[in-house]
Short mmCIF file of C-alpha atoms and ligand atoms in Angstrom, two decimals:
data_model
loop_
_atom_site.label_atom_id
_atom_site.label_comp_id
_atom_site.label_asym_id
_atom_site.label_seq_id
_atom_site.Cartn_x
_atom_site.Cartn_y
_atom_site.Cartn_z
CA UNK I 272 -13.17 5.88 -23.36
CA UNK I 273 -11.88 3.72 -20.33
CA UNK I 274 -14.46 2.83 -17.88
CA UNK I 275 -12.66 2.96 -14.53
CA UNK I 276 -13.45 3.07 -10.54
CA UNK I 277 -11.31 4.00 -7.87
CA UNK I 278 -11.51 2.89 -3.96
CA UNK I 279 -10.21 5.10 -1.70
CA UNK I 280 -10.32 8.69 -4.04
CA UNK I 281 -10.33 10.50 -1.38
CA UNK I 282 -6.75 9.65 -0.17
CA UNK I 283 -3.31 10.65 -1.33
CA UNK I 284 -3.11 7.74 -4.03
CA UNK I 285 -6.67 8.29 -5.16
CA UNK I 286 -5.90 12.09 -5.73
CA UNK I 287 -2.88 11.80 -7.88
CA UNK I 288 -4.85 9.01 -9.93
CA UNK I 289 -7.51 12.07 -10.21
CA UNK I 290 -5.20 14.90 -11.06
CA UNK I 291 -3.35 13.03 -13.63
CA UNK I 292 -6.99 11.38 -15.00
CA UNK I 293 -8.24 15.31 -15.10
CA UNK I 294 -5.31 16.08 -17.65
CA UNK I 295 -7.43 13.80 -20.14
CA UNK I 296 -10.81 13.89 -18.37
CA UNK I 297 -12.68 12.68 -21.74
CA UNK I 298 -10.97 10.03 -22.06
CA UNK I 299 -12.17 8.46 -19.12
CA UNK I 300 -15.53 7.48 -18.14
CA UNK I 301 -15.56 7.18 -13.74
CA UNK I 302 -18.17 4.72 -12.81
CA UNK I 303 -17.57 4.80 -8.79
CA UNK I 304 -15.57 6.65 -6.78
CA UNK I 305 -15.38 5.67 -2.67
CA UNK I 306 -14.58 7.24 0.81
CA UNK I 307 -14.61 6.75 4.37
CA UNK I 308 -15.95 9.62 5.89
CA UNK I 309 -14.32 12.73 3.93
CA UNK I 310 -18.26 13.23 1.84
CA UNK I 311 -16.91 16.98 0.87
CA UNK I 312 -13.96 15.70 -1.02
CA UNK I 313 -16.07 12.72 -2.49
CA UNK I 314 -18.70 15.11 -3.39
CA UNK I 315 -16.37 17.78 -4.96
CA UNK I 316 -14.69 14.79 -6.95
CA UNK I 317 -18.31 13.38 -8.25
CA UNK I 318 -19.18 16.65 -9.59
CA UNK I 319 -15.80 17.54 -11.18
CA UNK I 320 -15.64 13.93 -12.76
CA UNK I 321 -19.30 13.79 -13.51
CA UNK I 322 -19.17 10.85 -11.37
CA UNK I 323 -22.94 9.31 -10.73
CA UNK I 324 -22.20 6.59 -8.27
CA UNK I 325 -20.37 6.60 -5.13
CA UNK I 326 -19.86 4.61 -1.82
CA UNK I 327 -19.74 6.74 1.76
CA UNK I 328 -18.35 3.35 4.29
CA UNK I 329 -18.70 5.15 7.43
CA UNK I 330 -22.84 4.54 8.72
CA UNK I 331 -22.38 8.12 10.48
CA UNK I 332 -21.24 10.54 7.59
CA UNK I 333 -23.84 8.63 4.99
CA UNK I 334 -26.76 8.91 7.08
CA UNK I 335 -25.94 12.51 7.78
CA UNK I 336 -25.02 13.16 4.18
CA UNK I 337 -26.48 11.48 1.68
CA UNK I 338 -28.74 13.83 1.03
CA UNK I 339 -25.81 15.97 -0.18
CA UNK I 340 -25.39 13.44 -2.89
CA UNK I 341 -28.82 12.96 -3.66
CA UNK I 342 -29.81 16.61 -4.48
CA UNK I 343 -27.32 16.25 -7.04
CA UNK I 344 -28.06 13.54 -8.89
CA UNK I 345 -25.70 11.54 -7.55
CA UNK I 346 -26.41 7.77 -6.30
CA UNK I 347 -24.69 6.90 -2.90
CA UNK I 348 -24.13 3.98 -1.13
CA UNK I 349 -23.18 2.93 1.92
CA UNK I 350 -21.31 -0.86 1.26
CA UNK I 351 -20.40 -2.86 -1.53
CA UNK I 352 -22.96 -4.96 -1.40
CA UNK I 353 -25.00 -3.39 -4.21
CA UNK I 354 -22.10 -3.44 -6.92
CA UNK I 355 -24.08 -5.79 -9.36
CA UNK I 356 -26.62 -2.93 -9.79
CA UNK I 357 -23.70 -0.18 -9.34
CA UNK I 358 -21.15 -1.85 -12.57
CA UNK I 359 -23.88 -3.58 -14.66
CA UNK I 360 -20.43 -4.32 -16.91
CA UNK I 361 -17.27 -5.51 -16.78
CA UNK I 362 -15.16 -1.80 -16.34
CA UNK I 363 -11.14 -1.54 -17.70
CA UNK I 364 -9.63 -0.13 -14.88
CA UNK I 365 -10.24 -0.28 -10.55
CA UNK I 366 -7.79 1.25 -8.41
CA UNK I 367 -7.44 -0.18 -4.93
CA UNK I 368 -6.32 2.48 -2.73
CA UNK I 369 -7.63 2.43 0.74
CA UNK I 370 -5.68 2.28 3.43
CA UNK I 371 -5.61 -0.45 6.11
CA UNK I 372 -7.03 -4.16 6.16
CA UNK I 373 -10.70 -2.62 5.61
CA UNK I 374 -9.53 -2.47 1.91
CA UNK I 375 -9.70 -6.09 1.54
CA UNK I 376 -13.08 -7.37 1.03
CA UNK I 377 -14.02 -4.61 -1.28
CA UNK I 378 -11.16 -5.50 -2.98
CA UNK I 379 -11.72 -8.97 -3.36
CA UNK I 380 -15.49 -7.71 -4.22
CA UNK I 381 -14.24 -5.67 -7.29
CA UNK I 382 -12.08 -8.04 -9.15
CA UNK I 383 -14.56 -9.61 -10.49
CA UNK I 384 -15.97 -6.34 -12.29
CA UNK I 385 -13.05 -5.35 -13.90
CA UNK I 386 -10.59 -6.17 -16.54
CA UNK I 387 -7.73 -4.49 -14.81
CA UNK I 388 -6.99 -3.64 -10.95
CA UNK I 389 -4.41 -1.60 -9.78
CA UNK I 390 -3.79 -2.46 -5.97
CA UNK I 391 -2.13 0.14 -3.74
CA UNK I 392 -3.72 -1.36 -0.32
CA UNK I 393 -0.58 -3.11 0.82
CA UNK I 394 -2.85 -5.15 3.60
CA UNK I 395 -4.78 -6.38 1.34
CA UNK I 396 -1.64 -8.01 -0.24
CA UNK I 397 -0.07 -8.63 2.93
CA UNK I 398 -3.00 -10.45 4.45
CA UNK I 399 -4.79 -12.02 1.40
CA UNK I 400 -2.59 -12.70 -1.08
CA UNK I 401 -3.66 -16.06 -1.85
CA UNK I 402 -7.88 -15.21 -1.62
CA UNK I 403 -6.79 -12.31 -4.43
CA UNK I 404 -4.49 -14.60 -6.59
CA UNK I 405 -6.86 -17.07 -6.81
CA UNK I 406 -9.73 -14.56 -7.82
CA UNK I 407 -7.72 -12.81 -10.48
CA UNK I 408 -7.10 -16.31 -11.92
CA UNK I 409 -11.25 -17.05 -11.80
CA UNK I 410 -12.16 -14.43 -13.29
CA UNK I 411 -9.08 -13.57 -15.52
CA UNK I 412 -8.98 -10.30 -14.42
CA UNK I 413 -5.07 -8.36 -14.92
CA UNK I 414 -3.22 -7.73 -12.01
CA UNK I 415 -0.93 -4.32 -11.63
CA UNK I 416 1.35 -3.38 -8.59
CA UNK I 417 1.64 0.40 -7.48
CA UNK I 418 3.73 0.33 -4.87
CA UNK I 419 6.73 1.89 -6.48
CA UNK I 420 9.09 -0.67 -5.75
CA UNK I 421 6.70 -3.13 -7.15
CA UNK I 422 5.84 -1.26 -9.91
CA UNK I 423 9.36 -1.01 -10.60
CA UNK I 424 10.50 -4.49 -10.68
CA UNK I 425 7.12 -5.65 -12.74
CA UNK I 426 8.88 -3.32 -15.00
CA UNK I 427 12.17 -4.45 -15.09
CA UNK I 428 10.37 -8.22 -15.54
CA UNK I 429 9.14 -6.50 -18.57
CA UNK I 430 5.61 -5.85 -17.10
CA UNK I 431 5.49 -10.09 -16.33
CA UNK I 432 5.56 -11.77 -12.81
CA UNK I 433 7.79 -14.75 -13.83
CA UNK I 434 11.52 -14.98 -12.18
CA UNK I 435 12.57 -18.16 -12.61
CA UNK I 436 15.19 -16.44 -14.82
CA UNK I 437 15.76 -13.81 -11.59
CA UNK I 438 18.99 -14.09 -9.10
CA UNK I 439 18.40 -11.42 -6.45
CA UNK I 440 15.73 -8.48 -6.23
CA UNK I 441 16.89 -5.65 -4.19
CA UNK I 442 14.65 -3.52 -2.73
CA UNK I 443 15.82 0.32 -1.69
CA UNK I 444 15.05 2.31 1.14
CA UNK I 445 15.34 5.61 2.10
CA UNK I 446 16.30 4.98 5.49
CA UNK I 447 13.67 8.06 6.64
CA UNK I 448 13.81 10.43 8.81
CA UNK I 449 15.57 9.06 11.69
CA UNK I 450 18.66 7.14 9.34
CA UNK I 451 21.52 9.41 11.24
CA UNK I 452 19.88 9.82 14.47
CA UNK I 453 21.42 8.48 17.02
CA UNK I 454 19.63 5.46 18.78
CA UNK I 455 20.25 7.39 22.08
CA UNK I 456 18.50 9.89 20.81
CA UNK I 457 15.12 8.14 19.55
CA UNK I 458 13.35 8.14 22.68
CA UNK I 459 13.45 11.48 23.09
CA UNK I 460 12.03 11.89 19.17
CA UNK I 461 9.49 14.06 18.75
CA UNK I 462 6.22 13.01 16.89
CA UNK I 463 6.88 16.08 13.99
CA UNK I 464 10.73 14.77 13.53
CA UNK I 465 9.16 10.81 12.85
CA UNK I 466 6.39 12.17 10.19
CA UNK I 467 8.59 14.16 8.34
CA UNK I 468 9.97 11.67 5.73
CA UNK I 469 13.14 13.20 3.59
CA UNK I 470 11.66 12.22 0.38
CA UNK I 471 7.71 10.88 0.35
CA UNK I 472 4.73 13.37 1.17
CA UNK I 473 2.68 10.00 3.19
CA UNK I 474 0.02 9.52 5.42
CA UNK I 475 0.81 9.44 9.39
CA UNK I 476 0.84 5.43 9.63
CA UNK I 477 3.17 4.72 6.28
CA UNK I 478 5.50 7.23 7.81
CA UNK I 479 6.15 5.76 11.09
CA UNK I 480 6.54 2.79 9.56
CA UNK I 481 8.94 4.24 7.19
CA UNK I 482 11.04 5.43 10.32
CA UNK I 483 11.34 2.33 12.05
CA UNK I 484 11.79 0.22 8.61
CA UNK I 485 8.60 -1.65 8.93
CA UNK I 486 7.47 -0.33 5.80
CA UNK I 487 9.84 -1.92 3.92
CA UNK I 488 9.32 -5.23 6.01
CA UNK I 489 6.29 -5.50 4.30
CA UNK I 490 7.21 -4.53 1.27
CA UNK I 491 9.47 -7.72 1.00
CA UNK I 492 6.46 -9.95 2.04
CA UNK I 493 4.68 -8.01 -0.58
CA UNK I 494 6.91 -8.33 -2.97
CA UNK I 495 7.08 -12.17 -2.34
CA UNK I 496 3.56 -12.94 -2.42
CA UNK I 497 3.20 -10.99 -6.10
CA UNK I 498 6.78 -12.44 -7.59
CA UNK I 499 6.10 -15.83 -6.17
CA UNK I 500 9.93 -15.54 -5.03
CA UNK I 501 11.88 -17.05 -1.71
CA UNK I 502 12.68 -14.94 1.11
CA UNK I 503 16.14 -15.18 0.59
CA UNK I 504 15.72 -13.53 -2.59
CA UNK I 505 15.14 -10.62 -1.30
CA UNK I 506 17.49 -7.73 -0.16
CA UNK I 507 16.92 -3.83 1.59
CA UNK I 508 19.31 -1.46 0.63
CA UNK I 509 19.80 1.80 2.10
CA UNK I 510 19.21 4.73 -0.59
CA UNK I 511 19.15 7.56 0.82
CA UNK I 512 17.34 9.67 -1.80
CA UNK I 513 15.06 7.04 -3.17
CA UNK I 514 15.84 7.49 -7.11
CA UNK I 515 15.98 4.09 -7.44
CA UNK I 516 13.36 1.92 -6.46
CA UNK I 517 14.19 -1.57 -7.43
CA UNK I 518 17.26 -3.70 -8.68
CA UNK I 519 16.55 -6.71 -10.17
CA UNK I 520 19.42 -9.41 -10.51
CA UNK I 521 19.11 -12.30 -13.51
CA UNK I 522 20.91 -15.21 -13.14
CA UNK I 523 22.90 -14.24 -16.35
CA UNK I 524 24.21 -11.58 -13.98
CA UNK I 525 22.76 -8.78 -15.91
CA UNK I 526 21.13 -5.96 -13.62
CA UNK I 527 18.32 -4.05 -14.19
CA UNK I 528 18.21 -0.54 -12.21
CA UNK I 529 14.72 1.22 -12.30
CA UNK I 530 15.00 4.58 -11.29
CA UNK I 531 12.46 7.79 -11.76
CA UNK I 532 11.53 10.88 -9.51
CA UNK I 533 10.11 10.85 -6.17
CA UNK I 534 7.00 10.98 -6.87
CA UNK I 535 3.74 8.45 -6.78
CA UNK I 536 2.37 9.99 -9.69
CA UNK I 537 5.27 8.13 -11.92
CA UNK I 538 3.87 4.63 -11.06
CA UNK I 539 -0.09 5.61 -10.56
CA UNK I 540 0.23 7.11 -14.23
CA UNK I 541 1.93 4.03 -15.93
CA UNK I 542 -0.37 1.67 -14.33
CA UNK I 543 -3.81 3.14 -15.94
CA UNK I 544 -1.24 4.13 -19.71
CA UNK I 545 -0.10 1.72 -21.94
CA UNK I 546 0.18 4.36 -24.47
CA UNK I 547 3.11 7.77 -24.44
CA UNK I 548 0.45 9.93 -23.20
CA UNK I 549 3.75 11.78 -22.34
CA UNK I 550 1.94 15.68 -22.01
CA UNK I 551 0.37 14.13 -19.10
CA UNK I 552 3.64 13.62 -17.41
CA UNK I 553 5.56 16.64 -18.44
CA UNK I 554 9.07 17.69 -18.10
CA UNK I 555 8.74 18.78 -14.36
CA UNK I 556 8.89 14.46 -13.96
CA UNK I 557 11.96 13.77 -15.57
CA UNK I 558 14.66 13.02 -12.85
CA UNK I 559 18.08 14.85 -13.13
CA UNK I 560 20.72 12.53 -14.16
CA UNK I 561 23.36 13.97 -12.50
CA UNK I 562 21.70 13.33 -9.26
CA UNK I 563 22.39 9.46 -9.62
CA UNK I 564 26.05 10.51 -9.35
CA UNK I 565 26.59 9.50 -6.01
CA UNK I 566 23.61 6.42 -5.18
CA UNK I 567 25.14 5.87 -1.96
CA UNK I 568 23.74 2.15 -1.90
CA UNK I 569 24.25 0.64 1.86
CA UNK I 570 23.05 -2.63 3.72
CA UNK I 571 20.69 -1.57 6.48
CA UNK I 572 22.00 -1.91 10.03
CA UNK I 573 20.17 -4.14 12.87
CA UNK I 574 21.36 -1.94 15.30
CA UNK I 575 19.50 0.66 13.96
CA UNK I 576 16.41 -0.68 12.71
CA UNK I 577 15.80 -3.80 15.32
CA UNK I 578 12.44 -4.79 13.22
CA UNK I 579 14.86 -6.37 10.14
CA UNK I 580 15.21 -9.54 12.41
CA UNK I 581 11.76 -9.72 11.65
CA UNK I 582 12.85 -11.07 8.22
CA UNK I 583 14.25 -14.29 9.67
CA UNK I 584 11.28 -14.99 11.69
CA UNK I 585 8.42 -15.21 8.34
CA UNK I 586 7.22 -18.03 7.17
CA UNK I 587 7.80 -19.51 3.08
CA UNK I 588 4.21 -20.03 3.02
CA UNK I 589 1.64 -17.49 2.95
CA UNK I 590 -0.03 -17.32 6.58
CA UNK I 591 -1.73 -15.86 9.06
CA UNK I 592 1.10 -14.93 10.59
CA UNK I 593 1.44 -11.80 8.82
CA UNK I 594 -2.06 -10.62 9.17
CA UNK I 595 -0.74 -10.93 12.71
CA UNK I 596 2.13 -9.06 12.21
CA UNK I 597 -0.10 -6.53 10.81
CA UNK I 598 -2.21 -5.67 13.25
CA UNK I 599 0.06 -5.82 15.76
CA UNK I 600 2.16 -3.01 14.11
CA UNK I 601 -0.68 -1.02 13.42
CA UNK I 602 -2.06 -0.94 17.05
CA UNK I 603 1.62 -0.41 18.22
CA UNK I 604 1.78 2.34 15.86
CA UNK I 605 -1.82 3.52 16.74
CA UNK I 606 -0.55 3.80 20.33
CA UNK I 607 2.31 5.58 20.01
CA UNK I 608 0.21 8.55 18.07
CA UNK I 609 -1.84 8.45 20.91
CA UNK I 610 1.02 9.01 22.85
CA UNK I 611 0.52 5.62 24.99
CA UNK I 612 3.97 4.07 24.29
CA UNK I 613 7.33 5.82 22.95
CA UNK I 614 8.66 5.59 19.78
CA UNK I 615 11.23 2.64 20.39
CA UNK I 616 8.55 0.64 22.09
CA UNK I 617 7.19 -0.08 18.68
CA UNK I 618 9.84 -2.05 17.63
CA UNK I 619 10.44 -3.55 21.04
CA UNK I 620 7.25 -4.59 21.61
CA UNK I 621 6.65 -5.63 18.11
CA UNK I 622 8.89 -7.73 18.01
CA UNK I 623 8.08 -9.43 22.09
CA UNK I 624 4.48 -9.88 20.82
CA UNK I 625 5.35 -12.04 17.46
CA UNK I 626 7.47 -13.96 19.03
CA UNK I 627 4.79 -15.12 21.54
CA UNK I 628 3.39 -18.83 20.91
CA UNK I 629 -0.47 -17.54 20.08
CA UNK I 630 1.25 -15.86 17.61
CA UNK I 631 3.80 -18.08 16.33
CA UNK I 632 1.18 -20.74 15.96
CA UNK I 633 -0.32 -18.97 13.19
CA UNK I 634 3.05 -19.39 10.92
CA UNK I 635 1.12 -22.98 10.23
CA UNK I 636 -2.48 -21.88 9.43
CA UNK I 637 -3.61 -20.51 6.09
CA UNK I 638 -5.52 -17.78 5.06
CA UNK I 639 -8.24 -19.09 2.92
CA UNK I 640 -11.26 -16.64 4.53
CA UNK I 641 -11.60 -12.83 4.78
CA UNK I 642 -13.12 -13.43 8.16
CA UNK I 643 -10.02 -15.48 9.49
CA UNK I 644 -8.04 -12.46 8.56
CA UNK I 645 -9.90 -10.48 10.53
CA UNK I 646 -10.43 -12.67 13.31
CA UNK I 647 -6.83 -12.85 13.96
CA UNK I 648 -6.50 -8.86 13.50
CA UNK I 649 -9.13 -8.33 16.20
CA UNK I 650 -7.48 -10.82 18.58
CA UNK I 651 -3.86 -9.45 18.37
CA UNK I 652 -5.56 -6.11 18.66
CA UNK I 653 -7.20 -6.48 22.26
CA UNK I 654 -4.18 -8.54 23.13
CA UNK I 655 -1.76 -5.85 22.70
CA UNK I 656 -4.63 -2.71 24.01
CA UNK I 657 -5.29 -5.23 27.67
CA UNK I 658 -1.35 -5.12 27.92
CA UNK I 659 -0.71 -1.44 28.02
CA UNK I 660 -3.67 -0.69 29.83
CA UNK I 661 -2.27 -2.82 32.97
CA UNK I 662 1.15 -1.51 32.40
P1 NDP O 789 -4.89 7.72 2.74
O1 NDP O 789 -5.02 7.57 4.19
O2 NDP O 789 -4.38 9.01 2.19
O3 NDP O 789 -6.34 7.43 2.02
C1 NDP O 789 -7.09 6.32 2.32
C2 NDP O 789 -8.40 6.25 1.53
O4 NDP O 789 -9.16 5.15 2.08
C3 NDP O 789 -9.29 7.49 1.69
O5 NDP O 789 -10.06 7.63 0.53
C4 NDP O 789 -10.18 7.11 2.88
O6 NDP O 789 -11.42 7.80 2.91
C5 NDP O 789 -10.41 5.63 2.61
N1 NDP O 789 -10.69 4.88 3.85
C6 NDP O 789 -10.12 5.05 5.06
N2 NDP O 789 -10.63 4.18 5.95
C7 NDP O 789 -11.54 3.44 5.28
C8 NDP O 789 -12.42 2.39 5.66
N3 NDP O 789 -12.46 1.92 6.91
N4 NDP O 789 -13.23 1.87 4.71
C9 NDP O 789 -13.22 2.34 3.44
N5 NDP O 789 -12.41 3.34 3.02
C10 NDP O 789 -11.58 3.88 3.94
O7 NDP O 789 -3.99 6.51 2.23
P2 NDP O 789 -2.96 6.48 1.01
O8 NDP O 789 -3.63 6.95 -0.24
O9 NDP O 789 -1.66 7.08 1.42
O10 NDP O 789 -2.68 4.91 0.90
C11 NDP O 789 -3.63 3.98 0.42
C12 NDP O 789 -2.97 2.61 0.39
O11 NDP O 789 -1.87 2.63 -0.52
C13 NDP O 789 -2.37 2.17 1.74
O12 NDP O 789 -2.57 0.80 1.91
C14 NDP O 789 -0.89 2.49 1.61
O13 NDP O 789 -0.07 1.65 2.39
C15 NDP O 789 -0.68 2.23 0.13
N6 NDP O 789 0.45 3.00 -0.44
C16 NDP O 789 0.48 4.36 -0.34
C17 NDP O 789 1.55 5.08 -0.85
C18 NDP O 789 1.58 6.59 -0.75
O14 NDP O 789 2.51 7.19 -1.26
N7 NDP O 789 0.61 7.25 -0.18
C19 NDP O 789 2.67 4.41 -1.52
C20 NDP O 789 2.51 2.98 -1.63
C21 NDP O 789 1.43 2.30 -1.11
P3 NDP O 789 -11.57 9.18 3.77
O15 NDP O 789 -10.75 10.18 3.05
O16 NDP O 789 -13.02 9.46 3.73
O17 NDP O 789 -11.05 8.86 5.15
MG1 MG O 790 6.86 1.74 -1.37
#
């Protein structure tokens, strides 16, 4: 039996982890499961899984609720600080899927109880990289991407993180929603037309950020803080239908092209299964080869999607200039659900507010603490909320 937790179950990642889990249910024994605020979901999952520990985050929800939990046997918490009494051992398997930069400390927190984590929150990669690295080393704990075009070149590296034998990695993108609209046309966008991605059933915030490319901005930064790789490494390629997810170059000019269906469970599944468990993934998975008949592969355009140049602008080493990217995306992003700024202001603005000097500054300093991280988030934050509010 594998002895697993998973942060963030009540989210879209955490729920495919659960359905495909529920296909084997006895082989897997759920120590902790985790949400925000959604305690009916949590609840619901507990029971189903037989789950006797969980973590409620928001103060609100668990002091309302927690009753709920209690009545049925079920021990809840309210922070990680109690995980020494929570995982007495050592479990085989943590998923890390919440969503923002709140997923980093408990992150951090867990890798120390587990043999194997999984790590969906891209922030948490983004951000603090280097504090994660270093505890995976300490306390020899197996790292796995899930990010499907990081999951998909760990697999064409043969499930390894070494490319000194690697030439080029390409990553693909769809190209979204907005690919042939015409820039004219974007400021008139409607919300509904941004969160309706071709391909990907995602949250609100990954989907804007699929629109104006930013996604895959960070995906590049991701995928050079796991690979250990340069910048200029790294490629985005325009694929429309997002069968492909990675390309990986060798310097013996051999190519490997890792392709599967659109769907998150594909990557969630292989990271918990060494094993063929293959009734688990049945035949509705397997992707139709005639559809990679016409790939369609493309360089993206600037024009289009102004927040490439951002690419030129990041730093070799790891610092806290992309927490401050971060943040500044996500309030920008924040704002324009709110309906504060319009949709081409993200990029605009993005890109005016990273390119300012308390910003740029940061390119030099390190992240070496969680609260740096989030000391920078918090000042690009109120930087970026006092400059709308006097516009
Ligand atoms: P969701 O928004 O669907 O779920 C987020 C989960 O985190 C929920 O369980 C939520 O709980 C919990 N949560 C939210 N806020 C907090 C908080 N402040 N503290 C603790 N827990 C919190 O996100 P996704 O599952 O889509 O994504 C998770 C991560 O994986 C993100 O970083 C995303 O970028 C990354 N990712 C997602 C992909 C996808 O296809 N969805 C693909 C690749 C990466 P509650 O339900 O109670 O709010
Ligand atoms: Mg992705």
């Amino acid at each position: 039996m594998k002895t697993i937790v998973i942060l963030g179950s009540t989210g879209s990642i955490g729920k495919s982890l659960l359905k495909i889990i529920n296909k084997d249910k006895k082989s897997f024994n759920i120590k902790l499961l985790t949400a925000h605020k959604n305690y009916k979901q949590l609840l619901r999952q507990a029971k189903l899984f037989k789950v006797k520990k969980v973590i409620l985050t928001d103060k609100k929800t668990y002091n309302l609720k927690k009753e709920n939990f209690t009545k049925n046997n079920i021990s809840v918490f309210n922070n990680f600080s109690e995980l020494g009494k929570i995982l007495t051992n050592k479990v085989d398997y943590v998923m890390s899927a919440i969503v923002g930069l709140d997923g980093l400390e408990p992150t951090l927190k867990l890798i120390k109880y587990t043999k194997n984590i999984a790590i969906a929150n891209k922030e948490s990669i983004i951000c603090g990289w280097n504090l994660i690295n270093k505890s995976l080393k300490i306390n020899k704990t197996n790292f796995i991407p899930v990010d499907s075009e990081h999951f998909s070149i760990w697999y064409a590296l043969n499930k390894k993180f070494k490319t000194t034998n690697v030439k080029r990695i390409y990553l693909t993108a769809s190209g979204g929603p907005l690919l042939n609209i015409s820039n004219k046309k974007l400021n008139k966008i409607k919300l509904s037309q941004v969160l309706k991605h071709p391909n990907w059933n995602m949250g609100k915030k990954i989907s804007v950020d699929s629109s104006t490319m930013m996604n895959k901005i960070f995906e590049v930064i991701e995928a050079k803080k796991i690979f250990n790789i340069k910048y200029n490494q790294l490629s985005i390629l325009i694929h429309p239908d997002s069968y492909i997810h990675a390309i990986v170059e060798f310097k013996n000019r051999m190519i490997s092209i890792i392709a599967h269906d659109t769907t998150m469970d594909i990557p969630i599944y292989n990271t918990l299964f060494d094993d063929n468990k293959s009734y688990i993934l049945d035949k509705s998975y397997s992707l139709d080869l005639n559809k990679l008949n016409s790939l369609s592969l493309k360089n993206v355009q600037l024009k289009k999607f102004p927040v490439v140049k951002i690419l030129n602008l990041l730093p070799s080493k790891s610092s806290l200039f992309e927490t401050a990217l971060v943040a500044a995306n996500d309030e920008l992003v924040n704002l324009y659900l709110k309906n504060k700024i319009r949709y081409n202001d993200i990029s605009s603005l993005l890109i005016k507010e990273i390119s300012k000097k308390y910003i740029v500054i940061m390119k030099k300093k390190s992240p070496t603490k969680v609260s740096s991280i989030l000391n920078v988030t918090n000042l690009v934050r109120s930087r970026i909320n006092q400059q709308i509010h006097i516009k």
